[in-house]
Amino acid sequence: MPAIVLIGAQWGDEGKGKATDLLGPRVDYVVKFNGGNNAGHTVVVGDEKYALHLLPSGILAPNVIPVISNGVVVDIEVLFDELDALIERGVDVSRLIVSANAHVITQYHRTLDRVTERFLGKRQIGTTGRGIGPAYADKINRVGIRIQDLFDENILRQKVEGALHQKNHMLVKVYNRRAILVDEIVDDLLSYSERLKPMVADTALVLSQALDAGKTVLFEGGQATMLDVDHGTYPFVTSSNATSGGAATGSGVAPNRIDRVIAVVKAYTTRVGAGPFPTELFDASGDFLRDNGFEFGTTTGRPRRCGWYDAPIARYTARINGVTDFVLTKLDVLTGLETIPVCVAYDVDGERHDEVPVSQSDFHHAIPIFEEFPGWDEDITGVREFDDLPKNARDYVLAVEAMSGSRISAIGVGADREAIVVRHDLLD
């Protein structure tokens, strides 16, 4: 049975729940392998809608074991708040496993995130202010706090003292903020340890043993390819590896155990926060996509920037991740448009680029080269077979598939969980 990586193909918010729903009955473990509570996703079960930020979507499936693995940074207060909210709604959360090696987001990470972003002024990155970046920075600087540290007070205190020695100088002398007390942090973190301890495990071992036993493991990436810290639109990115390679390092499962990489891509493009976005629309077409697609962030509530489908980005995603299948979502949002432009290349200072430019400056100044396709007016939300889609809708899907570097195996045609057209089995 396979290990499957599910990632976003653009700048996030692609609707990965569609793919998760298709795979759900055949999945035994769902693993969050990167990011923190900055990546929200909405899961619909029956008439119930759940907005999750830190927890993997598998928490809602009664036969699935949800895992927060070592590549995640965990705000424990948020973790318990989400768990308590689900418990109140009758969801069994007892199966959750958390990696002993996952890093912890503390109060000083959240404080530094907010004051640093304000300090940047016009050069702001557009972070959510939840402490994710500073927590990852501490991880790389080897002054981070890990989940396992909460169960040894002496080690925890030493690590907090070491981290705050530098940070308090910065908070007081640079940002004119009060110093944070070591006891304040230690006492806060220790208050979670008793409840947290039964959830903690060597998740890399658990997952390896699950694969050995023939279980199906789904690695669910937070954020998306173009927000990956190495391969995204740096510096306007997240602080972790949201690409398929991050599933291996972020979980401790070897890369040669991964069988399939499924990338979720919208039938148009959106982005939240600052950074380059070649196909972005500032006119009525952008408003049409935002309103029809309900493009507002699950975590932040911010209106998303909207633009047309970008085929070079899809090809880039296919290459970087080794995509075996695309899931194209929100095709129904395009219903009613007379023509639908697709970006097929970029013009940079008069030179055509068929692929994403490696230079940040070039990508920032890239002007999209569009090819236009005829639209359709028919309601497609009830369609379940590809051949039953309007001809123009089929032609649009086939055209973007040919440009995108891998097959489109499923198509989202509406907001309902069942509103999906399957062309190829995602595990075949």
Short mmCIF file of C-alpha atoms in Angstrom, two decimals:
data_model
loop_
_atom_site.label_atom_id
_atom_site.label_comp_id
_atom_site.label_asym_id
_atom_site.label_seq_id
_atom_site.Cartn_x
_atom_site.Cartn_y
_atom_site.Cartn_z
CA MET A 1 0.00 0.00 0.00
CA PRO A 2 1.23 3.48 -0.82
CA ALA A 3 2.66 6.53 0.82
CA ILE A 4 1.01 9.50 -0.86
CA VAL A 5 2.06 13.14 -0.70
CA LEU A 6 -0.67 15.74 -1.20
CA ILE A 7 0.55 19.28 -1.82
CA GLY A 8 -0.70 22.62 -3.11
CA ALA A 9 0.41 23.57 -6.61
CA GLN A 10 0.12 27.35 -6.36
CA TRP A 11 0.19 29.75 -3.38
CA GLY A 12 -2.16 27.77 -1.15
CA ASP A 13 -5.93 27.62 -0.66
CA GLU A 14 -6.30 25.31 -3.66
CA GLY A 15 -8.92 23.12 -1.96
CA LYS A 16 -6.92 20.07 -0.95
CA GLY A 17 -10.01 18.71 0.79
CA LYS A 18 -11.30 17.48 -2.56
CA ALA A 19 -8.34 15.13 -2.92
CA THR A 20 -8.48 14.14 0.74
CA ASP A 21 -12.15 13.20 0.32
CA LEU A 22 -11.36 10.98 -2.66
CA LEU A 23 -8.61 9.20 -0.78
CA GLY A 24 -10.30 9.17 2.63
CA PRO A 25 -11.84 5.68 2.66
CA ARG A 26 -8.49 4.12 1.71
CA VAL A 27 -6.23 6.08 4.06
CA ASP A 28 -5.06 4.80 7.45
CA TYR A 29 -2.83 7.70 8.55
CA VAL A 30 -2.92 11.42 7.70
CA VAL A 31 0.32 13.26 8.46
CA LYS A 32 0.89 17.00 8.77
CA PHE A 33 4.58 17.37 7.94
CA ASN A 34 5.27 21.12 7.75
CA GLY A 35 4.09 24.53 8.87
CA GLY A 36 2.08 25.49 11.91
CA ASN A 37 -1.31 27.03 12.58
CA ASN A 38 -0.84 29.50 9.73
CA ALA A 39 -2.33 27.16 7.13
CA GLY A 40 -6.08 26.76 7.49
CA HIS A 41 -8.29 24.33 5.64
CA THR A 42 -11.99 23.71 5.74
CA VAL A 43 -13.40 20.19 5.90
CA VAL A 44 -17.10 19.45 5.39
CA VAL A 45 -18.61 16.30 6.95
CA GLY A 46 -22.30 15.91 6.18
CA ASP A 47 -23.91 19.20 7.16
CA GLU A 48 -21.02 20.11 9.47
CA LYS A 49 -18.18 22.43 8.47
CA TYR A 50 -14.86 22.37 10.34
CA ALA A 51 -12.09 24.96 10.03
CA LEU A 52 -8.77 23.35 10.97
CA HIS A 53 -5.48 25.23 11.29
CA LEU A 54 -2.96 23.03 13.05
CA LEU A 55 -4.61 19.62 13.06
CA PRO A 56 -4.42 17.31 10.03
CA SER A 57 -7.75 16.67 8.31
CA GLY A 58 -7.59 13.01 9.34
CA ILE A 59 -8.69 14.05 12.83
CA LEU A 60 -12.28 14.00 11.54
CA ALA A 61 -12.20 10.48 10.06
CA PRO A 62 -13.11 7.80 12.60
CA ASN A 63 -10.78 5.16 11.16
CA VAL A 64 -7.78 7.38 10.48
CA ILE A 65 -4.82 8.06 12.78
CA PRO A 66 -3.85 11.76 12.54
CA VAL A 67 -0.17 12.59 13.01
CA ILE A 68 1.65 15.87 13.66
CA SER A 69 5.22 15.01 12.68
CA ASN A 70 8.63 16.47 13.38
CA GLY A 71 8.57 19.09 10.59
CA VAL A 72 5.69 21.01 12.20
CA VAL A 73 6.01 23.88 14.67
CA VAL A 74 3.32 23.49 17.33
CA ASP A 75 1.52 26.22 19.25
CA ILE A 76 0.28 24.00 22.07
CA GLU A 77 -2.40 26.46 23.18
CA VAL A 78 -3.84 26.43 19.65
CA LEU A 79 -3.54 22.64 19.53
CA PHE A 80 -5.61 22.22 22.68
CA ASP A 81 -8.11 24.90 21.63
CA GLU A 82 -8.73 23.05 18.35
CA LEU A 83 -9.00 19.71 20.10
CA ASP A 84 -11.44 21.10 22.67
CA ALA A 85 -13.59 22.66 19.95
CA LEU A 86 -13.82 19.30 18.19
CA ILE A 87 -14.56 17.45 21.44
CA GLU A 88 -17.44 19.86 22.08
CA ARG A 89 -18.85 18.85 18.68
CA GLY A 90 -18.60 15.16 19.49
CA VAL A 91 -15.43 14.35 17.53
CA ASP A 92 -13.17 11.62 18.95
CA VAL A 93 -9.64 13.11 19.02
CA SER A 94 -7.99 10.38 21.08
CA ARG A 95 -6.07 8.93 18.12
CA LEU A 96 -3.87 12.01 17.58
CA ILE A 97 -0.10 11.39 17.69
CA VAL A 98 2.43 14.23 18.04
CA SER A 99 6.15 13.93 17.31
CA ALA A 100 8.52 14.28 20.25
CA ASN A 101 10.84 16.13 17.85
CA ALA A 102 8.37 18.76 16.68
CA HIS A 103 9.33 22.30 17.73
CA VAL A 104 7.19 24.48 19.96
CA ILE A 105 5.91 27.99 19.26
CA THR A 106 6.23 30.08 22.41
CA GLN A 107 4.94 33.47 23.48
CA TYR A 108 8.22 35.12 22.49
CA HIS A 109 7.96 33.71 18.97
CA ARG A 110 4.53 35.28 18.52
CA THR A 111 5.72 38.59 19.95
CA LEU A 112 8.80 38.72 17.72
CA ASP A 113 6.76 37.80 14.65
CA ARG A 114 4.37 40.71 15.12
CA VAL A 115 6.88 43.39 16.08
CA THR A 116 9.35 42.39 13.36
CA GLU A 117 6.68 42.52 10.69
CA ARG A 118 5.58 45.99 11.79
CA PHE A 119 9.22 47.09 11.88
CA LEU A 120 9.64 46.11 8.21
CA GLY A 121 7.07 48.72 7.13
CA LYS A 122 6.70 48.69 3.34
CA ARG A 123 8.92 45.62 3.13
CA GLN A 124 6.52 43.42 5.09
CA ILE A 125 6.38 39.75 4.12
CA GLY A 126 2.69 39.34 4.95
CA THR A 127 3.12 36.81 7.78
CA THR A 128 0.12 35.77 9.88
CA GLY A 129 1.90 36.89 13.07
CA ARG A 130 1.51 33.50 14.71
CA GLY A 131 5.19 32.94 15.48
CA ILE A 132 5.85 30.34 12.79
CA GLY A 133 8.87 32.05 11.20
CA PRO A 134 10.67 32.84 14.48
CA ALA A 135 10.09 29.26 15.70
CA TYR A 136 11.66 27.84 12.54
CA ALA A 137 14.52 30.35 12.84
CA ASP A 138 15.23 29.09 16.36
CA LYS A 139 15.14 25.53 15.04
CA ILE A 140 17.81 26.31 12.44
CA ASN A 141 19.81 28.36 14.97
CA ARG A 142 19.66 25.37 17.34
CA VAL A 143 18.02 27.29 20.17
CA GLY A 144 14.53 25.86 19.67
CA ILE A 145 12.26 24.16 22.17
CA ARG A 146 11.03 20.70 21.20
CA ILE A 147 7.95 18.85 22.43
CA GLN A 148 10.11 16.37 24.33
CA ASP A 149 11.70 19.24 26.30
CA LEU A 150 8.42 19.87 28.11
CA PHE A 151 8.91 16.64 30.05
CA ASP A 152 12.28 17.65 31.56
CA GLU A 153 11.97 20.91 33.49
CA ASN A 154 15.74 21.41 33.88
CA ILE A 155 16.39 21.04 30.16
CA LEU A 156 13.39 23.24 29.33
CA ARG A 157 14.56 26.02 31.64
CA GLN A 158 18.11 25.93 30.22
CA LYS A 159 16.80 26.18 26.68
CA VAL A 160 14.38 29.00 27.44
CA GLU A 161 17.14 30.94 29.24
CA GLY A 162 19.43 30.53 26.25
CA ALA A 163 16.78 31.63 23.79
CA LEU A 164 15.66 34.66 25.80
CA HIS A 165 19.18 35.92 26.50
CA GLN A 166 19.44 37.24 22.96
CA LYS A 167 15.75 37.88 22.27
CA ASN A 168 15.24 40.15 25.27
CA HIS A 169 18.10 42.38 24.13
CA MET A 170 16.36 42.69 20.78
CA LEU A 171 12.90 43.26 22.23
CA VAL A 172 14.07 45.93 24.68
CA LYS A 173 16.80 47.72 22.74
CA VAL A 174 15.53 47.49 19.17
CA TYR A 175 11.75 47.22 19.46
CA ASN A 176 11.24 49.09 22.77
CA ARG A 177 9.25 46.22 24.28
CA ARG A 178 9.40 44.71 27.74
CA ALA A 179 11.69 41.80 28.47
CA ILE A 180 10.03 38.39 28.72
CA LEU A 181 10.65 36.47 31.93
CA VAL A 182 12.06 32.95 31.81
CA ASP A 183 9.62 31.76 34.50
CA GLU A 184 6.71 33.14 32.50
CA ILE A 185 7.58 30.91 29.52
CA VAL A 186 8.60 27.85 31.50
CA ASP A 187 5.46 27.89 33.64
CA ASP A 188 3.27 28.31 30.56
CA LEU A 189 4.86 25.40 28.70
CA LEU A 190 4.89 23.10 31.73
CA SER A 191 1.18 23.68 32.19
CA TYR A 192 0.55 21.71 29.00
CA SER A 193 2.87 18.79 29.65
CA GLU A 194 0.53 16.46 31.55
CA ARG A 195 -2.20 16.56 28.90
CA LEU A 196 0.27 16.47 26.03
CA LYS A 197 2.42 13.53 27.13
CA PRO A 198 0.04 10.68 26.17
CA MET A 199 -0.10 12.02 22.60
CA VAL A 200 3.67 12.10 22.10
CA ALA A 201 5.53 9.38 20.19
CA ASP A 202 8.40 8.62 17.83
CA THR A 203 6.22 9.34 14.82
CA ALA A 204 8.93 8.45 12.28
CA LEU A 205 9.01 4.94 13.73
CA VAL A 206 5.21 4.72 13.92
CA LEU A 207 4.86 5.68 10.24
CA SER A 208 7.61 3.36 9.06
CA GLN A 209 6.01 0.46 10.88
CA ALA A 210 2.62 1.38 9.43
CA LEU A 211 4.01 1.25 5.88
CA ASP A 212 5.73 -2.06 6.66
CA ALA A 213 2.34 -3.38 7.74
CA GLY A 214 0.74 -2.39 4.43
CA LYS A 215 -1.10 0.70 5.69
CA THR A 216 -1.81 3.70 3.48
CA VAL A 217 -0.23 6.94 4.69
CA LEU A 218 -1.24 10.36 3.35
CA PHE A 219 1.24 13.20 3.87
CA GLU A 220 -0.73 16.44 3.84
CA GLY A 221 1.34 19.53 3.04
CA GLY A 222 0.49 22.89 4.54
CA GLN A 223 0.80 26.03 2.39
CA ALA A 224 1.92 25.24 -1.20
CA THR A 225 4.78 24.93 -3.67
CA MET A 226 5.12 28.62 -4.46
CA LEU A 227 5.37 29.32 -0.71
CA ASP A 228 8.14 26.75 -0.12
CA VAL A 229 11.12 28.38 1.59
CA ASP A 230 13.54 26.98 -1.01
CA HIS A 231 11.44 26.74 -4.16
CA GLY A 232 8.82 29.46 -3.71
CA THR A 233 8.76 33.19 -4.41
CA TYR A 234 11.38 33.97 -1.76
CA PRO A 235 11.29 35.98 0.49
CA PHE A 236 7.49 36.04 0.21
CA VAL A 237 7.21 32.45 1.37
CA THR A 238 6.49 30.36 4.42
CA SER A 239 9.29 29.15 6.69
CA SER A 240 9.16 25.45 5.84
CA ASN A 241 9.34 23.05 2.89
CA ALA A 242 5.82 22.70 1.53
CA THR A 243 6.96 20.59 -1.43
CA SER A 244 7.03 16.79 -1.69
CA GLY A 245 10.64 16.65 -0.49
CA GLY A 246 9.48 18.21 2.76
CA ALA A 247 7.31 15.16 3.40
CA ALA A 248 10.43 13.01 3.82
CA THR A 249 12.43 15.39 6.02
CA GLY A 250 9.32 16.56 7.87
CA SER A 251 8.21 13.05 8.82
CA GLY A 252 11.29 10.84 8.93
CA VAL A 253 9.88 8.56 6.23
CA ALA A 254 12.43 7.82 3.52
CA PRO A 255 11.76 9.35 0.08
CA ASN A 256 11.93 6.00 -1.70
CA ARG A 257 8.80 4.94 0.18
CA ILE A 258 6.68 7.65 -1.47
CA ASP A 259 4.55 6.19 -4.28
CA ARG A 260 2.46 9.11 -5.52
CA VAL A 261 2.53 12.89 -5.43
CA ILE A 262 -0.84 14.57 -5.89
CA ALA A 263 -0.88 18.33 -6.49
CA VAL A 264 -4.04 20.36 -6.09
CA VAL A 265 -4.41 23.31 -8.45
CA LYS A 266 -7.26 25.77 -8.91
CA ALA A 267 -8.79 26.40 -12.32
CA TYR A 268 -7.55 29.95 -11.74
CA THR A 269 -4.95 31.32 -9.30
CA THR A 270 -5.08 32.99 -5.90
CA ARG A 271 -2.58 34.23 -3.36
CA VAL A 272 -2.71 35.75 0.14
CA GLY A 273 -0.06 38.17 1.36
CA ALA A 274 2.67 40.08 -0.43
CA GLY A 275 4.85 38.90 -3.30
CA PRO A 276 4.88 38.61 -7.10
CA PHE A 277 1.77 37.33 -8.84
CA PRO A 278 1.98 37.72 -12.66
CA THR A 279 -1.65 36.94 -13.54
CA GLU A 280 -3.21 39.01 -10.74
CA LEU A 281 -6.37 40.88 -11.69
CA PHE A 282 -7.35 44.32 -10.44
CA ASP A 283 -10.60 44.66 -12.37
CA ALA A 284 -14.09 43.22 -12.50
CA SER A 285 -12.73 39.82 -13.54
CA GLY A 286 -10.76 39.63 -10.29
CA ASP A 287 -13.89 40.57 -8.32
CA PHE A 288 -15.83 37.90 -10.24
CA LEU A 289 -13.35 35.16 -9.26
CA ARG A 290 -13.16 36.35 -5.63
CA ASP A 291 -16.92 36.58 -5.17
CA ASN A 292 -17.86 33.40 -7.03
CA GLY A 293 -15.03 31.42 -5.44
CA PHE A 294 -15.55 32.81 -1.90
CA GLU A 295 -11.86 33.68 -1.84
CA PHE A 296 -11.26 34.67 1.76
CA GLY A 297 -8.64 33.05 3.98
CA THR A 298 -9.70 30.26 6.38
CA THR A 299 -7.12 31.33 8.96
CA THR A 300 -6.93 35.11 8.45
CA GLY A 301 -10.20 36.03 6.75
CA ARG A 302 -8.17 38.18 4.36
CA PRO A 303 -9.53 38.57 0.81
CA ARG A 304 -7.34 36.61 -1.55
CA ARG A 305 -5.66 38.14 -4.56
CA CYS A 306 -7.11 36.53 -7.70
CA GLY A 307 -5.82 35.92 -11.22
CA TRP A 308 -6.01 33.58 -14.19
CA TYR A 309 -4.54 30.07 -14.41
CA ASP A 310 -0.76 30.12 -14.72
CA ALA A 311 0.51 27.14 -16.73
CA PRO A 312 4.26 27.82 -16.18
CA ILE A 313 3.64 27.63 -12.42
CA ALA A 314 1.81 24.32 -12.84
CA ARG A 315 4.74 22.94 -14.90
CA TYR A 316 7.17 24.18 -12.27
CA THR A 317 5.16 22.45 -9.56
CA ALA A 318 5.05 19.21 -11.57
CA ARG A 319 8.84 19.26 -11.98
CA ILE A 320 9.79 20.28 -8.42
CA ASN A 321 7.46 17.78 -6.76
CA GLY A 322 7.46 14.89 -9.22
CA VAL A 323 3.69 15.24 -9.58
CA THR A 324 1.91 12.08 -10.69
CA ASP A 325 -1.60 13.56 -10.62
CA PHE A 326 -3.24 16.97 -10.55
CA VAL A 327 -6.60 17.60 -8.93
CA LEU A 328 -8.13 20.67 -10.61
CA THR A 329 -10.54 22.47 -8.28
CA LYS A 330 -13.19 25.17 -8.62
CA LEU A 331 -13.84 24.71 -12.32
CA ASP A 332 -17.43 25.78 -11.60
CA VAL A 333 -16.25 29.24 -10.55
CA LEU A 334 -15.41 29.98 -14.20
CA THR A 335 -19.01 29.33 -15.32
CA GLY A 336 -20.53 32.40 -16.94
CA LEU A 337 -17.33 33.87 -18.38
CA GLU A 338 -17.41 34.59 -22.10
CA THR A 339 -13.70 33.87 -22.48
CA ILE A 340 -11.14 32.46 -20.06
CA PRO A 341 -7.51 33.57 -20.40
CA VAL A 342 -4.69 31.19 -19.45
CA CYS A 343 -1.12 32.34 -18.92
CA VAL A 344 1.09 30.21 -21.21
CA ALA A 345 4.37 32.12 -20.82
CA TYR A 346 5.81 35.43 -19.60
CA ASP A 347 7.25 38.49 -21.25
CA VAL A 348 10.24 39.84 -19.31
CA ASP A 349 11.73 42.99 -20.87
CA GLY A 350 10.69 41.85 -24.33
CA GLU A 351 12.00 38.30 -23.96
CA ARG A 352 9.62 35.32 -23.82
CA HIS A 353 9.98 32.93 -20.86
CA ASP A 354 8.11 29.64 -21.14
CA GLU A 355 9.16 28.62 -17.62
CA VAL A 356 9.16 30.42 -14.27
CA PRO A 357 12.19 32.75 -14.26
CA VAL A 358 14.84 31.85 -11.71
CA SER A 359 15.47 35.54 -10.99
CA GLN A 360 13.17 37.12 -8.42
CA SER A 361 13.44 40.44 -10.26
CA ASP A 362 12.47 38.85 -13.57
CA PHE A 363 9.48 37.10 -12.03
CA HIS A 364 8.40 40.29 -10.29
CA HIS A 365 8.40 42.11 -13.64
CA ALA A 366 6.96 39.22 -15.68
CA ILE A 367 4.01 40.14 -17.88
CA PRO A 368 1.74 37.16 -18.62
CA ILE A 369 1.28 36.01 -22.20
CA PHE A 370 -2.29 34.76 -22.46
CA GLU A 371 -4.12 32.30 -24.64
CA GLU A 372 -7.89 32.66 -24.48
CA PHE A 373 -10.44 29.86 -24.38
CA PRO A 374 -14.21 30.10 -24.88
CA GLY A 375 -16.27 29.89 -21.71
CA TRP A 376 -19.56 28.18 -20.89
CA ASP A 377 -22.83 29.12 -19.19
CA GLU A 378 -24.16 25.68 -18.19
CA ASP A 379 -24.35 24.77 -14.50
CA ILE A 380 -21.74 22.04 -13.97
CA THR A 381 -22.14 21.51 -10.22
CA GLY A 382 -24.21 18.34 -10.74
CA VAL A 383 -21.88 16.77 -13.30
CA ARG A 384 -20.03 13.59 -12.22
CA GLU A 385 -18.68 12.28 -15.55
CA PHE A 386 -16.10 14.11 -17.67
CA ASP A 387 -18.01 13.54 -20.91
CA ASP A 388 -21.07 15.22 -19.39
CA LEU A 389 -19.26 18.54 -18.95
CA PRO A 390 -19.98 21.21 -21.57
CA LYS A 391 -17.63 20.92 -24.54
CA ASN A 392 -15.91 24.23 -23.74
CA ALA A 393 -15.32 23.11 -20.14
CA ARG A 394 -13.82 19.82 -21.36
CA ASP A 395 -11.65 21.69 -23.84
CA TYR A 396 -10.43 24.02 -21.10
CA VAL A 397 -9.45 21.10 -18.85
CA LEU A 398 -7.67 19.27 -21.66
CA ALA A 399 -5.83 22.43 -22.68
CA VAL A 400 -4.50 23.22 -19.21
CA GLU A 401 -3.64 19.54 -18.71
CA ALA A 402 -1.48 19.60 -21.84
CA MET A 403 0.32 22.70 -20.51
CA SER A 404 0.78 21.58 -16.91
CA GLY A 405 3.18 18.65 -16.94
CA SER A 406 1.02 15.85 -15.55
CA ARG A 407 -2.42 14.35 -15.95
CA ILE A 408 -5.51 15.93 -14.38
CA SER A 409 -7.08 13.00 -12.57
CA ALA A 410 -9.97 14.71 -10.82
CA ILE A 411 -11.93 17.94 -11.22
CA GLY A 412 -13.82 19.86 -8.56
CA VAL A 413 -17.10 21.20 -9.95
CA GLY A 414 -18.77 22.60 -6.83
CA ALA A 415 -18.54 23.30 -3.13
CA ASP A 416 -20.16 20.05 -2.02
CA ARG A 417 -17.84 17.18 -1.13
CA GLU A 418 -19.47 14.98 -3.78
CA ALA A 419 -19.09 17.63 -6.48
CA ILE A 420 -16.12 16.04 -8.21
CA VAL A 421 -15.44 14.40 -11.55
CA VAL A 422 -12.94 11.53 -11.45
CA ARG A 423 -10.99 10.79 -14.63
CA HIS A 424 -8.30 8.52 -13.17
CA ASP A 425 -7.97 6.65 -9.86
CA LEU A 426 -5.53 8.66 -7.74
CA LEU A 427 -3.93 5.43 -6.50
CA ASP A 428 -3.77 3.72 -9.88
#
